[in-house]
Amino acid sequence: MPILPAFKGEEGVDWLTAAAGGALAIPDSLTSNPFGHVSSLSVADGLVTALFNLTTTPQPAVKERGARIRLDEEEWWTFPSVGDADVFLIDITTPPSDTANGYALLLEIGDANAGENRGVTGGIWWTNTGDRAVARFDRTVDNETADPDGDPSRNSTAKVAMLILYPETIDALIFVVLLDSDNNVLSADFSPPFTNVGLARLYINHLFMDNGGAVTGTDTLEYTLSHTRTTAADLGIAV
Amino acid sequence: MSTYPPVRDYSTPNGWTTSPSSGSGEVAIPNLALTRRILANAVLDPFDNVGPVTVDGGTGEIDITFDHTKAARTWDFRRARFDLEAESWWSTPQKGDVDIFDMVILESPAEGGNTFFLGVEVGDGAVAAENRGVNVGIRWQGFDRLLVHNNQSWEQVAAVPNGDRTAGEIAKVRAIIMYGSKQTNFAMVLGYDSGDTLVQSRWGVATTNSDPADAYLSFGMHAKTVGTGSSTARLYLDHIRTSMREIAGLPAPP
């Protein structure tokens, strides 16, 4: 199985348990691809390469679940408890190039319902007007709106940093921040609460959303995914 | 660990267990250490709601006297407070920022017949009398209950599903406040006992007002059945301004 290297910390402080525990693993096959949105997916040295199939029918809402990898079966994942905090980082090496098409790359954590992930969803939506942070709950909700000052420029996002917290009173909430290649913040969004059943599934979801551009061939997305499990107590060292 | 905290165990649907994973992490990010804040500005008490309040300029200890002879105020008024945005260490947060406050409680009010609260507010500056942001803290009323909600009023919040904590049990209140592009902020609050075990947590609804220009440490007496004597709260206020970027281990922009 290809190995997704743990975040190495070469750009900053070390990650926590993921780094301590060694490398993250990720399967090189899709768990489900209901719309055929991804025609090829491979992983090499942690770099995920997904080819969006532009001949397929786009699904224009982020609530849909596209081609996805089930991450909760990976050895580095355990289900969180109240007070835990998960930090995910998506490092986008190559965004989809056709800026007239729309795509999304979304992390989902939710219940075990096979057809629906009724948890929180966070990630990036490459829209026709720019990049947009996605932080949603319960897959029945509609698309994100643009930031009040407009979307960041299309394909300006280099990293998607996400913090998932688990309070006692709800299942989870997610904070999503888009950053450019210099780590400037482009956009930040957080999810409404949700109170569904337990968190039994974790996915990374690849969604083809709009075919305003090319409708033949493929468009390439390359990224790495990193993660650490910590706690709300450890997000800041007490005096 | 006795019977608390009954945390949700997501490995079993809807399961509740007594095995918390929080409160004693293995490793901490070295550059995200909180700083003890020594409040330099005077306390404001527009409703004459509390008794004397002092700050030790050396240790930072904040001593609050809740004078039971004062008039109690209903939940939706701002009470006595320190203007944190007037402190030299405060700056207006930007999108993607994260504030972590620890209210380290050395002593909580002893009079259980009266209702007191303590918390941090971060909100807009559009209306002088109102902080329309998030309010994050603790309520004392013969029990301990964490508070977190949005928009100006220090309203009551219902008990968490597991019930309130024993009076004086929560020794540290941690407020994590996050700032987005579309909404002012949102918050999670966590309560730890004297052994740093997580004993309660909840989160607030996101606010949708203007920029979070004002920040306060607020406290007051909401209601009383005892009108004589006084109660004391003593605490430290610790804080760090960090960001999602830092939490993800990414360096500052060049």
GROMACS .gro file of C-alpha atoms in nm:
model
  493
    1MET     CA    1   0.000   0.000   0.000
    2PRO     CA    2   0.140   0.338  -0.086
    3ILE     CA    3   0.237   0.540   0.213
    4LEU     CA    4   0.130   0.894   0.273
    5PRO     CA    5   0.411   1.053   0.466
    6ALA     CA    6   0.321   1.219   0.786
    7PHE     CA    7   0.349   1.592   0.779
    8LYS     CA    8   0.717   1.635   0.829
    9GLY     CA    9   0.711   1.967   1.000
   10GLU     CA   10   0.985   2.100   0.783
   11GLU     CA   11   0.786   2.418   0.734
   12GLY     CA   12   0.700   2.465   1.096
   13VAL     CA   13   0.650   2.287   1.422
   14ASP     CA   14   0.615   1.914   1.432
   15TRP     CA   15   0.281   1.759   1.409
   16LEU     CA   16   0.172   1.563   1.703
   17THR     CA   17   0.063   1.205   1.715
   18ALA     CA   18   0.071   1.143   1.343
   19ALA     CA   19   0.435   1.235   1.326
   20ALA     CA   20   0.511   1.042   1.640
   21GLY     CA   21   0.332   0.738   1.507
   22GLY     CA   22   0.507   0.734   1.171
   23ALA     CA   23   0.358   0.756   0.830
   24LEU     CA   24  -0.002   0.787   0.735
   25ALA     CA   25  -0.135   0.538   0.487
   26ILE     CA   26  -0.402   0.593   0.230
   27PRO     CA   27  -0.548   0.341  -0.013
   28ASP     CA   28  -0.488   0.389  -0.381
   29SER     CA   29  -0.833   0.289  -0.481
   30LEU     CA   30  -1.169   0.451  -0.443
   31THR     CA   31  -1.420   0.316  -0.200
   32SER     CA   32  -1.706   0.446  -0.406
   33ASN     CA   33  -1.737   0.635  -0.730
   34PRO     CA   34  -2.111   0.664  -0.789
   35PHE     CA   35  -2.097   0.924  -1.064
   36GLY     CA   36  -1.774   0.806  -1.224
   37HIS     CA   37  -1.628   1.148  -1.157
   38VAL     CA   38  -1.277   1.015  -1.115
   39SER     CA   39  -1.147   0.795  -1.392
   40SER     CA   40  -0.813   0.725  -1.230
   41LEU     CA   41  -0.671   0.759  -0.883
   42SER     CA   42  -0.324   0.669  -0.770
   43VAL     CA   43  -0.102   0.738  -0.473
   44ALA     CA   44   0.277   0.753  -0.481
   45ASP     CA   45   0.489   0.870  -0.189
   46GLY     CA   46   0.186   1.033  -0.041
   47LEU     CA   47   0.093   1.227  -0.350
   48VAL     CA   48  -0.263   1.154  -0.455
   49THR     CA   49  -0.332   1.195  -0.826
   50ALA     CA   50  -0.696   1.201  -0.927
   51LEU     CA   51  -0.813   1.246  -1.284
   52PHE     CA   52  -1.156   1.401  -1.311
   53ASN     CA   53  -1.349   1.248  -1.601
   54LEU     CA   54  -1.497   1.544  -1.785
   55THR     CA   55  -1.731   1.328  -1.988
   56THR     CA   56  -1.932   1.240  -1.679
   57THR     CA   57  -2.231   1.426  -1.547
   58PRO     CA   58  -2.138   1.691  -1.293
   59GLN     CA   59  -2.322   1.714  -0.963
   60PRO     CA   60  -2.363   2.083  -0.886
   61ALA     CA   61  -2.403   2.067  -0.509
   62VAL     CA   62  -2.140   2.005  -0.245
   63LYS     CA   63  -2.391   1.794  -0.060
   64GLU     CA   64  -2.337   1.519  -0.315
   65ARG     CA   65  -2.080   1.255  -0.252
   66GLY     CA   66  -1.850   1.197  -0.542
   67ALA     CA   67  -1.557   0.964  -0.580
   68ARG     CA   68  -1.431   0.894  -0.234
   69ILE     CA   69  -1.176   0.709  -0.030
   70ARG     CA   70  -1.277   0.566   0.303
   71LEU     CA   71  -1.017   0.686   0.547
   72ASP     CA   72  -1.168   0.556   0.867
   73GLU     CA   73  -1.036   0.210   0.789
   74GLU     CA   74  -0.679   0.331   0.788
   75GLU     CA   75  -0.457   0.228   1.074
   76TRP     CA   76  -0.375   0.585   1.164
   77TRP     CA   77  -0.738   0.669   1.232
   78THR     CA   78  -0.927   0.610   1.551
   79PHE     CA   79  -1.263   0.752   1.631
   80PRO     CA   80  -1.250   1.068   1.837
   81SER     CA   81  -1.388   1.129   2.181
   82VAL     CA   82  -1.523   1.442   2.338
   83GLY     CA   83  -1.248   1.697   2.378
   84ASP     CA   84  -1.037   1.562   2.096
   85ALA     CA   85  -0.921   1.779   1.809
   86ASP     CA   86  -0.828   1.665   1.460
   87VAL     CA   87  -0.610   1.875   1.236
   88PHE     CA   88  -0.605   1.800   0.866
   89LEU     CA   89  -0.393   1.965   0.602
   90ILE     CA   90  -0.449   1.926   0.230
   91ASP     CA   91  -0.149   2.046   0.032
   92ILE     CA   92  -0.261   2.108  -0.323
   93THR     CA   93   0.022   2.036  -0.559
   94THR     CA   94  -0.179   2.068  -0.878
   95PRO     CA   95  -0.532   2.208  -0.883
   96PRO     CA   96  -0.763   2.119  -1.169
   97SER     CA   97  -0.656   2.343  -1.454
   98ASP     CA   98  -0.981   2.405  -1.639
   99THR     CA   99  -1.110   2.709  -1.452
  100ALA     CA  100  -1.441   2.702  -1.636
  101ASN     CA  101  -1.518   2.369  -1.474
  102GLY     CA  102  -1.609   2.329  -1.109
  103TYR     CA  103  -1.466   2.074  -0.867
  104ALA     CA  104  -1.450   2.006  -0.497
  105LEU     CA  105  -1.220   1.818  -0.265
  106LEU     CA  106  -1.392   1.754   0.066
  107LEU     CA  107  -1.321   1.578   0.390
  108GLU     CA  108  -1.626   1.418   0.545
  109ILE     CA  109  -1.673   1.282   0.893
  110GLY     CA  110  -2.011   1.148   0.985
  111ASP     CA  111  -2.229   0.855   1.054
  112ALA     CA  112  -2.244   0.514   0.896
  113ASN     CA  113  -2.536   0.581   0.665
  114ALA     CA  114  -2.425   0.426   0.340
  115GLY     CA  115  -2.580   0.681   0.110
  116GLU     CA  116  -2.534   0.991   0.315
  117ASN     CA  117  -2.265   1.134   0.531
  118ARG     CA  118  -2.462   1.322   0.787
  119GLY     CA  119  -2.169   1.474   0.961
  120VAL     CA  120  -1.946   1.769   0.890
  121THR     CA  121  -1.783   1.840   0.558
  122GLY     CA  122  -1.486   2.067   0.506
  123GLY     CA  123  -1.265   2.144   0.212
  124ILE     CA  124  -1.238   2.347  -0.104
  125TRP     CA  125  -1.473   2.413  -0.390
  126TRP     CA  126  -1.313   2.535  -0.709
  127THR     CA  127  -1.596   2.743  -0.853
  128ASN     CA  128  -1.616   2.938  -1.176
  129THR     CA  129  -1.567   3.257  -0.981
  130GLY     CA  130  -1.284   3.145  -0.759
  131ASP     CA  131  -1.181   2.922  -0.471
  132ARG     CA  132  -1.428   2.879  -0.190
  133ALA     CA  133  -1.394   2.729   0.156
  134VAL     CA  134  -1.652   2.467   0.238
  135ALA     CA  135  -1.759   2.400   0.597
  136ARG     CA  136  -2.093   2.230   0.615
  137PHE     CA  137  -2.289   1.986   0.820
  138ASP     CA  138  -2.538   1.720   0.732
  139ARG     CA  139  -2.519   1.652   0.360
  140THR     CA  140  -2.865   1.787   0.291
  141VAL     CA  141  -2.751   2.147   0.308
  142ASP     CA  142  -2.693   2.360   0.001
  143ASN     CA  143  -2.378   2.509  -0.139
  144GLU     CA  144  -2.159   2.762   0.030
  145THR     CA  145  -2.194   3.125  -0.064
  146ALA     CA  146  -1.899   3.340  -0.157
  147ASP     CA  147  -1.713   3.543   0.102
  148PRO     CA  148  -1.850   3.898   0.153
  149ASP     CA  149  -1.549   4.035  -0.029
  150GLY     CA  150  -1.569   3.775  -0.301
  151ASP     CA  151  -1.402   3.445  -0.364
  152PRO     CA  152  -1.025   3.420  -0.365
  153SER     CA  153  -0.890   3.390  -0.718
  154ARG     CA  154  -0.940   3.058  -0.882
  155ASN     CA  155  -0.655   2.817  -0.808
  156SER     CA  156  -0.492   3.059  -0.565
  157THR     CA  157  -0.533   2.810  -0.281
  158ALA     CA  158  -0.225   2.606  -0.201
  159LYS     CA  159  -0.331   2.459   0.132
  160VAL     CA  160  -0.653   2.376   0.310
  161ALA     CA  161  -0.611   2.361   0.688
  162MET     CA  162  -0.897   2.215   0.889
  163LEU     CA  163  -0.965   2.182   1.260
  164ILE     CA  164  -1.239   1.949   1.381
  165LEU     CA  165  -1.352   1.977   1.742
  166TYR     CA  166  -1.575   1.743   1.936
  167PRO     CA  167  -1.780   1.908   2.212
  168GLU     CA  168  -2.003   1.718   2.448
  169THR     CA  169  -2.322   1.873   2.319
  170ILE     CA  170  -2.286   1.796   1.949
  171ASP     CA  171  -2.098   1.549   1.737
  172ALA     CA  172  -1.846   1.778   1.572
  173LEU     CA  173  -1.775   2.115   1.423
  174ILE     CA  174  -1.521   2.211   1.162
  175PHE     CA  175  -1.312   2.520   1.095
  176VAL     CA  176  -1.171   2.548   0.743
  177VAL     CA  177  -0.905   2.793   0.627
  178LEU     CA  178  -0.773   2.836   0.273
  179LEU     CA  179  -0.415   2.960   0.242
  180ASP     CA  180  -0.207   3.063  -0.055
  181SER     CA  181   0.143   2.940  -0.132
  182ASP     CA  182   0.292   3.194   0.112
  183ASN     CA  183   0.049   3.084   0.385
  184ASN     CA  184  -0.158   3.400   0.369
  185VAL     CA  185  -0.518   3.336   0.473
  186LEU     CA  186  -0.755   3.360   0.178
  187SER     CA  187  -1.080   3.252   0.337
  188ALA     CA  188  -1.207   3.098   0.660
  189ASP     CA  189  -1.535   2.930   0.734
  190PHE     CA  190  -1.690   2.715   1.001
  191SER     CA  191  -1.981   2.479   1.008
  192PRO     CA  192  -2.313   2.506   1.187
  193PRO     CA  193  -2.365   2.247   1.458
  194PHE     CA  194  -2.504   1.910   1.390
  195THR     CA  195  -2.634   1.649   1.626
  196ASN     CA  196  -2.667   1.328   1.436
  197VAL     CA  197  -2.546   0.990   1.535
  198GLY     CA  198  -2.193   0.882   1.598
  199LEU     CA  199  -1.893   0.947   1.383
  200ALA     CA  200  -1.839   0.617   1.211
  201ARG     CA  201  -1.705   0.720   0.871
  202LEU     CA  202  -1.427   0.940   0.740
  203TYR     CA  203  -1.390   1.008   0.369
  204ILE     CA  204  -1.198   1.220   0.128
  205ASN     CA  205  -1.440   1.307  -0.148
  206HIS     CA  206  -1.364   1.416  -0.506
  207LEU     CA  207  -1.656   1.587  -0.676
  208PHE     CA  208  -1.697   1.712  -1.033
  209MET     CA  209  -1.949   1.995  -1.001
  210ASP     CA  210  -1.973   2.203  -1.317
  211ASN     CA  211  -1.885   2.138  -1.681
  212GLY     CA  212  -1.880   2.496  -1.804
  213GLY     CA  213  -1.544   2.423  -1.962
  214ALA     CA  214  -1.408   2.119  -2.136
  215VAL     CA  215  -1.637   1.820  -2.156
  216THR     CA  216  -1.388   1.574  -2.293
  217GLY     CA  217  -1.075   1.423  -2.153
  218THR     CA  218  -0.965   1.459  -1.794
  219ASP     CA  219  -0.846   1.723  -1.554
  220THR     CA  220  -0.573   1.642  -1.303
  221LEU     CA  221  -0.581   1.709  -0.930
  222GLU     CA  222  -0.276   1.633  -0.718
  223TYR     CA  223  -0.257   1.672  -0.342
  224THR     CA  224  -0.124   1.528  -0.020
  225LEU     CA  225  -0.325   1.476   0.295
  226SER     CA  226  -0.180   1.505   0.643
  227HIS     CA  227  -0.339   1.465   0.980
  228THR     CA  228  -0.278   1.478   1.349
  229ARG     CA  229  -0.499   1.386   1.640
  230THR     CA  230  -0.465   1.602   1.944
  231THR     CA  231  -0.699   1.746   2.205
  232ALA     CA  232  -0.849   2.085   2.272
  233ALA     CA  233  -0.632   2.093   2.582
  234ASP     CA  234  -0.319   2.054   2.374
  235LEU     CA  235  -0.400   2.318   2.117
  236GLY     CA  236  -0.239   2.564   2.356
  237ILE     CA  237  -0.006   2.494   2.642
  238ALA     CA  238  -0.149   2.614   2.969
  239VAL     CA  239   0.055   2.850   3.180
  240MET     CA  240  -1.185   0.865   3.710
  241SER     CA  241  -1.522   0.813   3.864
  242THR     CA  242  -1.830   0.841   3.653
  243TYR     CA  243  -1.733   1.146   3.459
  244PRO     CA  244  -1.680   1.254   3.199
  245PRO     CA  245  -1.919   1.025   3.016
  246VAL     CA  246  -1.780   1.105   2.676
  247ARG     CA  247  -1.927   0.992   2.354
  248ASP     CA  248  -1.738   0.704   2.211
  249TYR     CA  249  -1.776   0.725   1.838
  250SER     CA  250  -1.656   0.372   1.786
  251THR     CA  251  -1.994   0.261   1.911
  252PRO     CA  252  -2.292   0.441   1.763
  253ASN     CA  253  -2.448   0.670   2.017
  254GLY     CA  254  -2.227   0.519   2.279
  255TRP     CA  255  -2.130   0.692   2.597
  256THR     CA  256  -1.830   0.576   2.785
  257THR     CA  257  -1.637   0.682   3.088
  258SER     CA  258  -1.302   0.685   2.919
  259PRO     CA  259  -1.205   1.032   2.817
  260SER     CA  260  -0.916   1.083   2.585
  261SER     CA  261  -0.886   1.448   2.667
  262GLY     CA  262  -0.712   1.652   2.923
  263SER     CA  263  -0.372   1.491   2.927
  264GLY     CA  264  -0.229   1.508   2.581
  265GLU     CA  265   0.100   1.348   2.497
  266VAL     CA  266   0.273   1.627   2.315
  267ALA     CA  267   0.206   1.995   2.278
  268ILE     CA  268   0.298   2.229   2.002
  269PRO     CA  269   0.590   2.419   2.146
  270ASN     CA  270   0.515   2.763   2.018
  271LEU     CA  271   0.151   2.775   2.123
  272ALA     CA  272   0.200   2.851   2.490
  273LEU     CA  273  -0.049   3.074   2.663
  274THR     CA  274   0.064   3.389   2.841
  275ARG     CA  275  -0.065   3.508   3.177
  276ARG     CA  276  -0.230   3.842   3.118
  277ILE     CA  277  -0.193   4.108   3.382
  278LEU     CA  278  -0.482   4.341   3.323
  279ALA     CA  279  -0.372   4.701   3.329
  280ASN     CA  280  -0.698   4.882   3.280
  281ALA     CA  281  -0.961   4.963   3.536
  282VAL     CA  282  -1.274   4.762   3.580
  283LEU     CA  283  -1.603   4.908   3.454
  284ASP     CA  284  -1.921   4.843   3.648
  285PRO     CA  285  -2.207   5.039   3.488
  286PHE     CA  286  -2.481   4.880   3.697
  287ASP     CA  287  -2.290   4.876   4.023
  288ASN     CA  288  -2.334   4.504   4.011
  289VAL     CA  289  -2.027   4.385   4.201
  290GLY     CA  290  -1.811   4.485   4.492
  291PRO     CA  291  -1.441   4.563   4.484
  292VAL     CA  292  -1.232   4.411   4.207
  293THR     CA  293  -0.853   4.409   4.221
  294VAL     CA  294  -0.573   4.292   3.999
  295ASP     CA  295  -0.237   4.194   4.140
  296GLY     CA  296   0.011   4.371   3.917
  297GLY     CA  297   0.272   4.110   3.989
  298THR     CA  298   0.098   3.777   3.966
  299GLY     CA  299  -0.199   3.882   3.757
  300GLU     CA  300  -0.446   3.739   4.006
  301ILE     CA  301  -0.789   3.892   3.965
  302ASP     CA  302  -0.999   3.910   4.281
  303ILE     CA  303  -1.369   3.977   4.239
  304THR     CA  304  -1.603   4.049   4.525
  305PHE     CA  305  -1.965   3.973   4.452
  306ASP     CA  306  -2.147   4.194   4.699
  307HIS     CA  307  -2.481   4.030   4.773
  308THR     CA  308  -2.632   4.362   4.871
  309LYS     CA  309  -2.596   4.490   4.516
  310ALA     CA  310  -2.881   4.468   4.271
  311ALA     CA  311  -2.884   4.153   4.064
  312ARG     CA  312  -2.922   4.201   3.691
  313THR     CA  313  -3.103   3.979   3.449
  314TRP     CA  314  -2.903   3.780   3.203
  315ASP     CA  315  -2.924   4.015   2.909
  316PHE     CA  316  -2.719   4.301   3.047
  317ARG     CA  317  -2.352   4.351   3.024
  318ARG     CA  318  -2.209   4.369   3.371
  319ALA     CA  319  -1.882   4.455   3.528
  320ARG     CA  320  -1.596   4.408   3.287
  321PHE     CA  321  -1.243   4.471   3.185
  322ASP     CA  322  -1.196   4.606   2.835
  323LEU     CA  323  -0.952   4.357   2.694
  324GLU     CA  324  -0.925   4.539   2.362
  325ALA     CA  325  -0.777   4.830   2.557
  326GLU     CA  326  -0.494   4.608   2.680
  327SER     CA  327  -0.161   4.637   2.501
  328TRP     CA  328  -0.149   4.268   2.414
  329TRP     CA  329  -0.481   4.267   2.229
  330SER     CA  330  -0.531   4.329   1.859
  331THR     CA  331  -0.841   4.290   1.648
  332PRO     CA  332  -0.851   3.933   1.521
  333GLN     CA  333  -0.845   3.853   1.152
  334LYS     CA  334  -1.011   3.573   0.960
  335GLY     CA  335  -0.836   3.247   1.027
  336ASP     CA  336  -0.722   3.358   1.372
  337VAL     CA  337  -0.787   3.159   1.687
  338ASP     CA  338  -0.794   3.295   2.041
  339ILE     CA  339  -0.749   3.060   2.333
  340PHE     CA  340  -0.837   3.191   2.678
  341ASP     CA  341  -0.790   2.999   3.000
  342MET     CA  342  -0.977   3.129   3.300
  343VAL     CA  343  -0.789   2.959   3.582
  344ILE     CA  344  -1.025   2.962   3.876
  345LEU     CA  345  -0.855   2.979   4.212
  346GLU     CA  346  -1.178   3.030   4.400
  347SER     CA  347  -1.539   3.024   4.287
  348PRO     CA  348  -1.823   3.204   4.467
  349ALA     CA  349  -1.934   3.014   4.774
  350GLU     CA  350  -2.294   3.134   4.793
  351GLY     CA  351  -2.495   2.876   4.602
  352GLY     CA  352  -2.821   3.060   4.651
  353ASN     CA  353  -2.711   3.336   4.418
  354THR     CA  354  -2.623   3.318   4.050
  355PHE     CA  355  -2.292   3.450   3.920
  356PHE     CA  356  -2.110   3.434   3.592
  357LEU     CA  357  -1.766   3.495   3.453
  358GLY     CA  358  -1.660   3.490   3.092
  359VAL     CA  359  -1.493   3.635   2.787
  360GLU     CA  360  -1.684   3.831   2.526
  361VAL     CA  361  -1.559   3.907   2.176
  362GLY     CA  362  -1.780   4.106   1.945
  363ASP     CA  363  -1.834   4.420   1.751
  364GLY     CA  364  -1.789   4.781   1.850
  365ALA     CA  365  -2.088   4.918   1.667
  366VAL     CA  366  -2.303   4.955   1.974
  367ALA     CA  367  -2.121   5.073   2.281
  368ALA     CA  368  -2.349   4.900   2.523
  369GLU     CA  369  -2.359   4.572   2.341
  370ASN     CA  370  -2.105   4.315   2.252
  371ARG     CA  371  -2.274   4.126   1.976
  372GLY     CA  372  -2.021   3.852   1.953
  373VAL     CA  373  -1.968   3.536   2.146
  374ASN     CA  374  -1.983   3.501   2.521
  375VAL     CA  375  -1.789   3.215   2.669
  376GLY     CA  376  -1.756   3.132   3.034
  377ILE     CA  377  -1.905   2.973   3.341
  378ARG     CA  378  -2.215   3.011   3.554
  379TRP     CA  379  -2.207   2.948   3.928
  380GLN     CA  380  -2.532   2.874   4.107
  381GLY     CA  381  -2.466   2.603   4.355
  382PHE     CA  382  -2.335   2.411   4.056
  383ASP     CA  383  -2.093   2.471   3.774
  384ARG     CA  384  -2.219   2.510   3.417
  385LEU     CA  385  -2.030   2.623   3.114
  386LEU     CA  386  -2.178   2.902   2.906
  387VAL     CA  387  -2.132   2.974   2.538
  388HIS     CA  388  -2.363   3.156   2.307
  389ASN     CA  389  -2.375   3.448   2.072
  390ASN     CA  390  -2.492   3.803   2.053
  391GLN     CA  391  -2.461   4.042   2.342
  392SER     CA  392  -2.671   3.886   2.612
  393TRP     CA  393  -2.529   3.667   2.883
  394GLU     CA  394  -2.833   3.448   2.853
  395GLN     CA  395  -2.889   3.132   3.038
  396VAL     CA  396  -2.809   2.813   2.863
  397ALA     CA  397  -2.952   2.475   2.941
  398ALA     CA  398  -2.755   2.213   3.120
  399VAL     CA  399  -2.559   1.976   2.903
  400PRO     CA  400  -2.710   1.631   2.857
  401ASN     CA  401  -2.488   1.491   3.130
  402GLY     CA  402  -2.596   1.750   3.380
  403ASP     CA  403  -2.419   2.020   3.574
  404ARG     CA  404  -2.098   1.978   3.763
  405THR     CA  405  -2.056   2.002   4.137
  406ALA     CA  406  -2.004   2.355   4.264
  407GLY     CA  407  -1.639   2.445   4.252
  408GLU     CA  408  -1.545   2.142   4.045
  409ILE     CA  409  -1.447   2.331   3.730
  410ALA     CA  410  -1.102   2.471   3.797
  411LYS     CA  411  -1.021   2.591   3.448
  412VAL     CA  412  -1.242   2.722   3.170
  413ARG     CA  413  -1.087   2.714   2.827
  414ALA     CA  414  -1.249   2.926   2.556
  415ILE     CA  415  -1.144   2.860   2.197
  416ILE     CA  416  -1.270   3.135   1.968
  417MET     CA  417  -1.233   3.110   1.590
  418TYR     CA  418  -1.281   3.381   1.331
  419GLY     CA  419  -1.426   3.325   0.984
  420SER     CA  420  -1.481   3.526   0.670
  421LYS     CA  421  -1.859   3.536   0.669
  422GLN     CA  422  -1.939   3.535   1.037
  423THR     CA  423  -1.775   3.714   1.322
  424ASN     CA  424  -1.670   3.418   1.524
  425PHE     CA  425  -1.771   3.104   1.699
  426ALA     CA  426  -1.650   2.932   2.009
  427MET     CA  427  -1.605   2.612   2.198
  428VAL     CA  428  -1.576   2.607   2.575
  429LEU     CA  429  -1.422   2.334   2.788
  430GLY     CA  430  -1.412   2.289   3.163
  431TYR     CA  431  -1.139   2.098   3.347
  432ASP     CA  432  -1.119   1.996   3.708
  433SER     CA  433  -0.820   2.053   3.932
  434GLY     CA  434  -0.656   1.744   3.791
  435ASP     CA  435  -0.685   1.878   3.434
  436THR     CA  436  -0.949   1.623   3.347
  437LEU     CA  437  -1.209   1.744   3.101
  438VAL     CA  438  -1.543   1.744   3.278
  439GLN     CA  439  -1.768   1.950   3.052
  440SER     CA  440  -1.767   2.101   2.703
  441ARG     CA  441  -2.006   2.275   2.471
  442TRP     CA  442  -2.003   2.506   2.173
  443GLY     CA  443  -2.183   2.819   2.061
  444VAL     CA  444  -2.375   2.933   1.758
  445ALA     CA  445  -2.178   3.143   1.513
  446THR     CA  446  -2.238   3.514   1.518
  447THR     CA  447  -2.317   3.714   1.210
  448ASN     CA  448  -2.247   4.066   1.319
  449SER     CA  449  -1.971   4.303   1.227
  450ASP     CA  450  -1.604   4.289   1.307
  451PRO     CA  451  -1.495   4.159   1.646
  452ALA     CA  452  -1.355   4.490   1.760
  453ASP     CA  453  -1.437   4.466   2.129
  454ALA     CA  454  -1.329   4.209   2.383
  455TYR     CA  455  -1.411   4.188   2.751
  456LEU     CA  456  -1.365   3.984   3.061
  457SER     CA  457  -1.714   4.011   3.209
  458PHE     CA  458  -1.862   3.905   3.539
  459GLY     CA  459  -2.174   3.975   3.737
  460MET     CA  460  -2.447   3.864   3.970
  461HIS     CA  461  -2.761   3.760   3.787
  462ALA     CA  462  -3.002   3.664   4.060
  463LYS     CA  463  -3.002   3.621   4.431
  464THR     CA  464  -3.189   3.462   4.713
  465VAL     CA  465  -2.933   3.578   4.965
  466GLY     CA  466  -2.901   3.954   5.005
  467THR     CA  467  -2.635   3.981   5.268
  468GLY     CA  468  -2.264   3.920   5.275
  469SER     CA  469  -2.048   3.858   4.974
  470SER     CA  470  -1.880   3.589   4.770
  471THR     CA  471  -1.539   3.590   4.614
  472ALA     CA  472  -1.402   3.470   4.285
  473ARG     CA  473  -1.029   3.461   4.224
  474LEU     CA  474  -0.871   3.374   3.894
  475TYR     CA  475  -0.597   3.417   3.641
  476LEU     CA  476  -0.659   3.502   3.277
  477ASP     CA  477  -0.426   3.331   3.033
  478HIS     CA  478  -0.438   3.381   2.659
  479ILE     CA  479  -0.278   3.321   2.323
  480ARG     CA  480  -0.364   3.464   1.985
  481THR     CA  481  -0.287   3.197   1.733
  482SER     CA  482  -0.432   3.090   1.400
  483MET     CA  483  -0.537   2.792   1.199
  484ARG     CA  484  -0.212   2.838   1.009
  485GLU     CA  485  -0.007   2.797   1.325
  486ILE     CA  486  -0.216   2.509   1.450
  487ALA     CA  487  -0.145   2.334   1.120
  488GLY     CA  488   0.226   2.392   1.172
  489LEU     CA  489   0.272   2.632   0.883
  490PRO     CA  490   0.517   2.924   0.899
  491ALA     CA  491   0.416   3.287   0.876
  492PRO     CA  492   0.401   3.447   0.533
  493PRO     CA  493   0.730   3.604   0.422
   0.00000   0.00000   0.00000
